[in-house]
Amino acid sequence: MTELLPIARQFSGSSAAVLPLGNGLINETYLVTTATEPFVLQCINARVFPEPETILTNLTEIGRHIDSKAPDKVELKIPRLVKSSDGLESVRDNQGRLWRATTYIADTVSLESLGDLREARQTGFALGHFHRLLSDLNPARLMDTLPGFHIAPAYLARYREVQTIADPQRIDPECSAFIERHQMFAEDLEAAKSRGLLPLRIIHGDPKLNNFLFARDRNKVVGLIDLDTVKPGLLHYDIGDCLRSCCHRIENDAFDPDIGEAILGSYLGEAGHFFTDPDYNYLYASIRLIPFELGLRFYTDHLEGDRYFKVEGPGQNLDRALGQFRLCASILGQERAIMGLIESLRGKAAN
């Protein structure tokens, strides 16, 4: 990665090495070692984020808001921008790509799967704490970094357009049939928003498990990263996505109800003080929607020739889509139990 050193040295002249970091599907991310503190160097994908400067604006805004709170009320670290030697929040390379640097949260580990219910409870707490920290920040102060993100009806409409012109050899009958049977899910949350039942709040946008940083002993979540998609939205998108990521048993694409209970209970213990009856009413809809939505996105990208998500080989996006649809089917099969859990948690909050 020596070719990236000139870019890294615009943020720290003592940059010595640039190493790949993480396994994100969108941006290029690296860890830069220096004579003092390491930092994270990232190239923002302009195909996904057409106005990458909005990401920097949002990160500055939420950092300022969290810094205004009493330190003993903040239990979560978030990355902060590192300015260049010229005092800039980003630099451009000779191809016009935007690079930004952020602080590195050291002595942490990122998990790809939960080891026990204690880790699940920590994940739920961390997401709830993030929402709580930003619950008194006006969403209008943030930019929409990714217009259309999580708008499931728009993803469904795009799929229908692509389906009509796709190579027939790329069409998968199982995916197509699942979408046709459950296409009504796409409207659930956006319809509730339109009716004024679910308000816009500030969301993380991508709270999958590996964006939560645990202390090395894995006893506590200490940080939350990948804030590019922080924006005004519905908390239910975050809750559904966190559960989708954490409760997905990869070996059989089943939804793990025990992990779901641990995460939801801990989340609501932290964020439930501002939850309304409609918020509870639409929790199940969010849990089943997000795997459907992501499966729809993976399958559409497969039909378009893998233009959006990074793939390591042919058919990977199709496999991803099938996995998400099977997860959604598992959630549907446990509908009564999941709704019973939600009602139980609502009752605890009321007492």
Short mmCIF file of C-alpha atoms in Angstrom, two decimals:
data_model
loop_
_atom_site.label_atom_id
_atom_site.label_comp_id
_atom_site.label_asym_id
_atom_site.label_seq_id
_atom_site.Cartn_x
_atom_site.Cartn_y
_atom_site.Cartn_z
CA MET A 1 0.00 0.00 0.00
CA THR A 2 3.00 2.31 -0.41
CA GLU A 3 1.17 4.14 -3.21
CA LEU A 4 -1.22 5.51 -0.56
CA LEU A 5 1.51 6.97 1.62
CA PRO A 6 1.50 10.38 -0.15
CA ILE A 7 -2.20 10.69 0.64
CA ALA A 8 -1.76 9.55 4.24
CA ARG A 9 1.09 12.00 4.75
CA GLN A 10 -1.20 14.89 3.91
CA PHE A 11 -2.92 14.08 7.24
CA SER A 12 0.24 13.13 9.15
CA GLY A 13 3.72 13.69 7.81
CA SER A 14 4.98 10.83 9.95
CA SER A 15 2.76 8.21 8.29
CA ALA A 16 4.85 5.06 7.96
CA ALA A 17 2.57 2.28 6.71
CA VAL A 18 -0.90 1.83 5.23
CA LEU A 19 -2.67 -1.48 5.88
CA PRO A 20 -6.13 -2.73 4.79
CA LEU A 21 -8.74 -2.45 7.55
CA GLY A 22 -12.12 -4.18 7.82
CA ASN A 23 -14.23 -5.88 5.17
CA GLY A 24 -16.75 -3.22 4.13
CA LEU A 25 -18.63 -3.64 0.87
CA ILE A 26 -18.62 0.04 -0.17
CA ASN A 27 -15.56 2.14 0.74
CA GLU A 28 -11.81 1.46 0.72
CA THR A 29 -10.59 1.60 4.32
CA TYR A 30 -7.03 1.50 5.70
CA LEU A 31 -5.19 1.81 9.00
CA VAL A 32 -2.27 4.23 8.92
CA THR A 33 0.54 3.90 11.44
CA THR A 34 2.41 7.05 12.46
CA ALA A 35 5.06 8.13 14.94
CA THR A 36 2.28 9.09 17.37
CA GLU A 37 -1.35 7.98 17.00
CA PRO A 38 -2.61 5.70 14.19
CA PHE A 39 -5.60 6.86 12.19
CA VAL A 40 -8.10 5.47 9.70
CA LEU A 41 -7.80 6.53 6.06
CA GLN A 42 -10.82 6.02 3.84
CA CYS A 43 -11.69 6.67 0.21
CA ILE A 44 -15.40 7.46 0.00
CA ASN A 45 -17.13 5.68 -2.86
CA ALA A 46 -18.54 8.48 -5.02
CA ARG A 47 -20.79 6.07 -6.93
CA VAL A 48 -22.61 5.35 -3.68
CA PHE A 49 -22.21 8.76 -2.02
CA PRO A 50 -22.51 11.35 -4.82
CA GLU A 51 -21.97 14.23 -2.35
CA PRO A 52 -19.33 12.86 0.04
CA GLU A 53 -18.81 16.23 1.72
CA THR A 54 -22.19 15.74 3.42
CA ILE A 55 -20.69 12.81 5.33
CA LEU A 56 -18.03 15.09 6.78
CA THR A 57 -20.64 17.71 7.72
CA ASN A 58 -22.73 15.14 9.57
CA LEU A 59 -19.78 13.63 11.40
CA THR A 60 -18.78 17.08 12.62
CA GLU A 61 -22.34 17.86 13.73
CA ILE A 62 -22.92 14.70 15.74
CA GLY A 63 -19.46 14.92 17.28
CA ARG A 64 -20.18 18.48 18.42
CA HIS A 65 -23.54 17.40 19.86
CA ILE A 66 -22.12 14.47 21.81
CA ASP A 67 -19.27 16.62 23.10
CA SER A 68 -21.86 19.03 24.56
CA LYS A 69 -23.05 16.32 26.96
CA ALA A 70 -21.60 15.58 30.38
CA PRO A 71 -18.75 13.07 29.90
CA ASP A 72 -20.23 10.66 32.45
CA LYS A 73 -23.40 10.44 30.32
CA VAL A 74 -21.53 9.27 27.21
CA GLU A 75 -20.57 5.59 27.13
CA LEU A 76 -19.74 5.26 23.44
CA LYS A 77 -16.83 6.48 21.34
CA ILE A 78 -17.35 7.56 17.75
CA PRO A 79 -14.66 8.41 15.20
CA ARG A 80 -13.73 12.09 14.81
CA LEU A 81 -12.30 13.77 11.73
CA VAL A 82 -8.53 14.28 11.51
CA LYS A 83 -7.70 17.39 9.54
CA SER A 84 -4.98 17.55 6.94
CA SER A 85 -1.80 19.56 7.41
CA ASP A 86 -3.56 22.31 5.44
CA GLY A 87 -6.48 22.30 7.88
CA LEU A 88 -8.84 20.52 5.48
CA GLU A 89 -11.35 17.80 6.37
CA SER A 90 -10.54 15.83 3.21
CA VAL A 91 -8.14 15.64 0.29
CA ARG A 92 -8.49 14.60 -3.35
CA ASP A 93 -6.14 12.26 -5.18
CA ASN A 94 -5.05 12.65 -8.81
CA GLN A 95 -8.17 10.74 -9.89
CA GLY A 96 -10.44 13.19 -8.08
CA ARG A 97 -11.40 10.70 -5.37
CA LEU A 98 -12.12 12.07 -1.90
CA TRP A 99 -10.12 10.75 1.05
CA ARG A 100 -10.79 11.50 4.70
CA ALA A 101 -9.04 10.55 7.92
CA THR A 102 -10.66 9.71 11.25
CA THR A 103 -9.45 8.80 14.70
CA TYR A 104 -8.76 5.13 15.38
CA ILE A 105 -10.47 3.54 18.37
CA ALA A 106 -7.68 1.37 19.75
CA ASP A 107 -7.70 -1.79 21.87
CA THR A 108 -10.97 -3.02 20.40
CA VAL A 109 -12.20 -5.96 18.37
CA SER A 110 -14.87 -6.16 15.69
CA LEU A 111 -17.02 -9.29 15.71
CA GLU A 112 -18.52 -11.17 12.79
CA SER A 113 -20.81 -13.22 15.06
CA LEU A 114 -21.97 -13.03 18.66
CA GLY A 115 -20.47 -15.50 21.09
CA ASP A 116 -23.08 -15.29 23.83
CA LEU A 117 -26.12 -13.39 25.10
CA ARG A 118 -23.95 -10.99 27.10
CA GLU A 119 -22.45 -9.74 23.84
CA ALA A 120 -25.94 -9.49 22.39
CA ARG A 121 -27.13 -7.37 25.31
CA GLN A 122 -24.12 -5.10 24.89
CA THR A 123 -24.92 -4.64 21.21
CA GLY A 124 -28.52 -3.72 21.99
CA PHE A 125 -27.42 -1.29 24.69
CA ALA A 126 -24.91 0.39 22.37
CA LEU A 127 -27.46 0.99 19.62
CA GLY A 128 -29.99 2.26 22.15
CA HIS A 129 -27.35 4.51 23.72
CA PHE A 130 -26.41 5.93 20.31
CA HIS A 131 -30.06 6.72 19.60
CA ARG A 132 -30.46 8.21 23.07
CA LEU A 133 -27.39 10.44 22.71
CA LEU A 134 -28.80 11.90 19.50
CA SER A 135 -32.49 11.90 20.49
CA ASP A 136 -32.32 15.61 21.38
CA LEU A 137 -30.53 16.67 18.18
CA ASN A 138 -32.88 18.08 15.54
CA PRO A 139 -32.74 15.71 12.53
CA ALA A 140 -33.03 18.73 10.24
CA ARG A 141 -29.46 19.66 11.22
CA LEU A 142 -28.12 16.61 9.39
CA MET A 143 -27.74 16.10 5.65
CA ASP A 144 -29.16 13.12 3.79
CA THR A 145 -25.93 11.44 2.75
CA LEU A 146 -27.63 8.71 0.76
CA PRO A 147 -31.01 9.78 -0.67
CA GLY A 148 -33.31 6.81 -1.11
CA PHE A 149 -31.42 4.60 1.35
CA HIS A 150 -33.82 2.23 3.16
CA ILE A 151 -36.75 3.43 1.08
CA ALA A 152 -38.02 -0.07 0.33
CA PRO A 153 -40.77 0.92 -2.13
CA ALA A 154 -38.12 2.56 -4.31
CA TYR A 155 -35.93 -0.57 -4.18
CA LEU A 156 -38.93 -2.63 -5.25
CA ALA A 157 -39.68 -0.27 -8.13
CA ARG A 158 -36.05 -0.43 -9.26
CA TYR A 159 -36.13 -4.22 -9.11
CA ARG A 160 -39.17 -4.26 -11.38
CA GLU A 161 -37.39 -2.07 -13.91
CA VAL A 162 -34.27 -4.22 -13.88
CA GLN A 163 -36.21 -7.48 -14.03
CA THR A 164 -37.72 -6.59 -17.39
CA ILE A 165 -34.34 -6.12 -19.08
CA ALA A 166 -32.16 -8.59 -17.15
CA ASP A 167 -30.33 -11.47 -18.79
CA PRO A 168 -32.74 -14.42 -18.40
CA GLN A 169 -29.83 -16.61 -17.32
CA ARG A 170 -29.35 -14.43 -14.23
CA ILE A 171 -32.98 -14.67 -13.07
CA ASP A 172 -33.47 -16.96 -10.09
CA PRO A 173 -36.97 -18.44 -9.67
CA GLU A 174 -36.68 -18.75 -5.88
CA CYS A 175 -35.79 -15.08 -5.44
CA SER A 176 -38.40 -13.88 -7.90
CA ALA A 177 -41.15 -15.94 -6.26
CA PHE A 178 -40.26 -14.76 -2.75
CA ILE A 179 -40.40 -11.12 -3.83
CA GLU A 180 -43.79 -11.60 -5.48
CA ARG A 181 -45.25 -13.28 -2.38
CA HIS A 182 -44.03 -10.67 0.07
CA GLN A 183 -43.80 -7.46 -1.91
CA MET A 184 -46.36 -5.80 0.41
CA PHE A 185 -43.68 -5.63 3.14
CA ALA A 186 -41.98 -2.84 1.22
CA GLU A 187 -44.69 -0.33 2.11
CA ASP A 188 -44.94 -0.95 5.86
CA LEU A 189 -42.61 1.60 7.39
CA GLU A 190 -42.80 4.30 4.72
CA ALA A 191 -46.61 4.21 4.91
CA ALA A 192 -46.43 4.63 8.69
CA LYS A 193 -44.05 7.57 8.22
CA SER A 194 -46.41 9.18 5.70
CA ARG A 195 -49.29 8.85 8.16
CA GLY A 196 -47.28 10.58 10.86
CA LEU A 197 -47.07 7.49 13.04
CA LEU A 198 -43.27 7.16 12.89
CA PRO A 199 -41.26 10.41 13.07
CA LEU A 200 -37.90 11.11 11.52
CA ARG A 201 -35.09 10.76 14.04
CA ILE A 202 -31.32 10.39 13.65
CA ILE A 203 -30.23 6.91 12.64
CA HIS A 204 -26.88 5.20 12.16
CA GLY A 205 -28.04 3.66 8.90
CA ASP A 206 -25.80 0.58 8.94
CA PRO A 207 -25.67 -0.92 12.47
CA LYS A 208 -24.53 -4.38 11.48
CA LEU A 209 -22.57 -6.26 14.12
CA ASN A 210 -19.06 -5.57 12.85
CA ASN A 211 -19.62 -1.82 13.19
CA PHE A 212 -19.79 -2.21 16.99
CA LEU A 213 -16.34 -2.18 18.58
CA PHE A 214 -15.95 -4.33 21.68
CA ALA A 215 -13.24 -4.03 24.29
CA ARG A 216 -10.67 -6.78 23.78
CA ASP A 217 -12.20 -8.88 26.54
CA ARG A 218 -15.54 -8.58 24.67
CA ASN A 219 -17.35 -7.56 27.87
CA LYS A 220 -18.46 -4.16 26.63
CA VAL A 221 -19.10 -2.24 23.41
CA VAL A 222 -16.94 0.88 23.53
CA GLY A 223 -17.35 2.31 20.05
CA LEU A 224 -19.56 2.56 16.99
CA ILE A 225 -18.02 3.13 13.56
CA ASP A 226 -18.96 3.49 9.87
CA LEU A 227 -21.04 6.63 10.31
CA ASP A 228 -21.29 7.49 6.61
CA THR A 229 -24.99 6.67 6.58
CA VAL A 230 -25.92 8.67 9.70
CA LYS A 231 -28.90 10.74 8.58
CA PRO A 232 -32.54 11.58 9.36
CA GLY A 233 -34.58 8.37 9.14
CA LEU A 234 -36.67 5.87 11.07
CA LEU A 235 -35.16 4.20 14.12
CA HIS A 236 -36.89 1.04 12.96
CA TYR A 237 -34.45 0.76 10.07
CA ASP A 238 -31.58 0.61 12.55
CA ILE A 239 -33.34 -1.82 14.89
CA GLY A 240 -34.33 -4.14 12.06
CA ASP A 241 -30.86 -4.04 10.52
CA CYS A 242 -29.10 -4.71 13.82
CA LEU A 243 -31.32 -7.73 14.45
CA ARG A 244 -30.89 -8.92 10.87
CA SER A 245 -27.13 -8.86 11.28
CA CYS A 246 -26.91 -10.31 14.77
CA CYS A 247 -29.71 -12.92 14.75
CA HIS A 248 -28.83 -14.49 11.41
CA ARG A 249 -27.59 -18.05 11.89
CA ILE A 250 -25.41 -18.36 8.82
CA GLU A 251 -25.34 -22.17 8.93
CA ASN A 252 -29.09 -22.44 8.18
CA ASP A 253 -30.24 -18.85 7.55
CA ALA A 254 -32.53 -19.00 10.61
CA PHE A 255 -33.46 -16.16 12.95
CA ASP A 256 -32.15 -16.71 16.49
CA PRO A 257 -34.95 -15.66 18.90
CA ASP A 258 -32.77 -15.74 22.02
CA ILE A 259 -30.32 -13.24 20.57
CA GLY A 260 -33.25 -11.17 19.34
CA GLU A 261 -34.74 -11.04 22.83
CA ALA A 262 -31.40 -10.07 24.40
CA ILE A 263 -30.78 -7.26 21.90
CA LEU A 264 -34.31 -5.85 21.94
CA GLY A 265 -34.60 -5.96 25.72
CA SER A 266 -31.30 -4.18 26.22
CA TYR A 267 -32.03 -1.69 23.44
CA LEU A 268 -35.38 -0.71 24.92
CA GLY A 269 -33.87 -0.49 28.38
CA GLU A 270 -31.77 2.38 27.05
CA ALA A 271 -33.95 3.96 24.35
CA GLY A 272 -37.45 2.95 25.43
CA HIS A 273 -38.06 6.16 27.36
CA PHE A 274 -38.93 7.96 24.11
CA PHE A 275 -40.72 5.03 22.45
CA THR A 276 -44.38 5.57 21.57
CA ASP A 277 -47.14 3.01 21.04
CA PRO A 278 -46.71 3.23 17.22
CA ASP A 279 -42.98 2.65 17.70
CA TYR A 280 -43.78 -0.65 19.42
CA ASN A 281 -46.52 -1.46 16.91
CA TYR A 282 -44.08 -1.36 14.00
CA LEU A 283 -41.18 -3.24 15.55
CA TYR A 284 -42.16 -6.59 14.05
CA ALA A 285 -42.67 -4.98 10.65
CA SER A 286 -39.11 -3.65 10.81
CA ILE A 287 -37.68 -7.03 11.80
CA ARG A 288 -39.19 -8.77 8.77
CA LEU A 289 -38.69 -5.84 6.37
CA ILE A 290 -34.93 -5.34 6.56
CA PRO A 291 -33.85 -8.84 5.42
CA PHE A 292 -36.48 -8.64 2.68
CA GLU A 293 -35.16 -5.22 1.65
CA LEU A 294 -31.52 -6.30 1.67
CA GLY A 295 -32.30 -9.49 -0.23
CA LEU A 296 -34.11 -7.36 -2.79
CA ARG A 297 -31.08 -5.09 -3.13
CA PHE A 298 -28.63 -8.00 -3.45
CA TYR A 299 -30.82 -9.69 -6.05
CA THR A 300 -31.29 -6.49 -8.07
CA ASP A 301 -27.53 -5.94 -8.08
CA HIS A 302 -27.06 -9.54 -9.24
CA LEU A 303 -29.47 -8.93 -12.12
CA GLU A 304 -27.59 -5.73 -13.04
CA GLY A 305 -24.23 -7.48 -13.15
CA ASP A 306 -22.89 -6.71 -9.65
CA ARG A 307 -22.49 -2.95 -9.99
CA TYR A 308 -23.08 -1.83 -6.37
CA PHE A 309 -21.85 -4.38 -3.81
CA LYS A 310 -18.31 -5.70 -3.91
CA VAL A 311 -18.18 -9.36 -4.93
CA GLU A 312 -15.40 -11.92 -4.84
CA GLY A 313 -16.82 -14.03 -7.64
CA PRO A 314 -19.84 -14.72 -9.87
CA GLY A 315 -23.08 -15.46 -8.08
CA GLN A 316 -22.09 -14.00 -4.71
CA ASN A 317 -24.86 -11.40 -4.71
CA LEU A 318 -27.37 -14.10 -5.62
CA ASP A 319 -26.20 -16.22 -2.70
CA ARG A 320 -26.47 -13.20 -0.43
CA ALA A 321 -30.02 -12.54 -1.63
CA LEU A 322 -31.09 -16.14 -1.06
CA GLY A 323 -29.67 -16.04 2.46
CA GLN A 324 -31.60 -12.88 3.33
CA PHE A 325 -34.87 -14.23 1.91
CA ARG A 326 -34.48 -17.44 3.92
CA LEU A 327 -33.81 -15.36 7.03
CA CYS A 328 -36.98 -13.41 6.31
CA ALA A 329 -38.89 -16.68 5.93
CA SER A 330 -37.58 -17.82 9.32
CA ILE A 331 -38.83 -14.58 10.89
CA LEU A 332 -42.25 -15.11 9.32
CA GLY A 333 -42.34 -18.61 10.77
CA GLN A 334 -41.73 -17.16 14.25
CA GLU A 335 -44.15 -14.26 13.93
CA ARG A 336 -46.31 -15.13 16.93
CA ALA A 337 -43.32 -15.59 19.25
CA ILE A 338 -41.61 -12.38 18.13
CA MET A 339 -44.78 -10.33 18.49
CA GLY A 340 -45.32 -11.87 21.92
CA LEU A 341 -41.81 -10.79 22.92
CA ILE A 342 -42.48 -7.23 21.76
CA GLU A 343 -45.70 -7.08 23.78
CA SER A 344 -43.88 -8.39 26.83
CA LEU A 345 -41.21 -5.70 26.48
CA ARG A 346 -43.87 -3.04 26.01
CA GLY A 347 -45.49 -4.21 29.23
CA LYS A 348 -42.22 -4.02 31.16
CA ALA A 349 -41.64 -0.48 29.94
CA ALA A 350 -45.10 0.56 31.12
CA ASN A 351 -44.49 -0.72 34.66
#
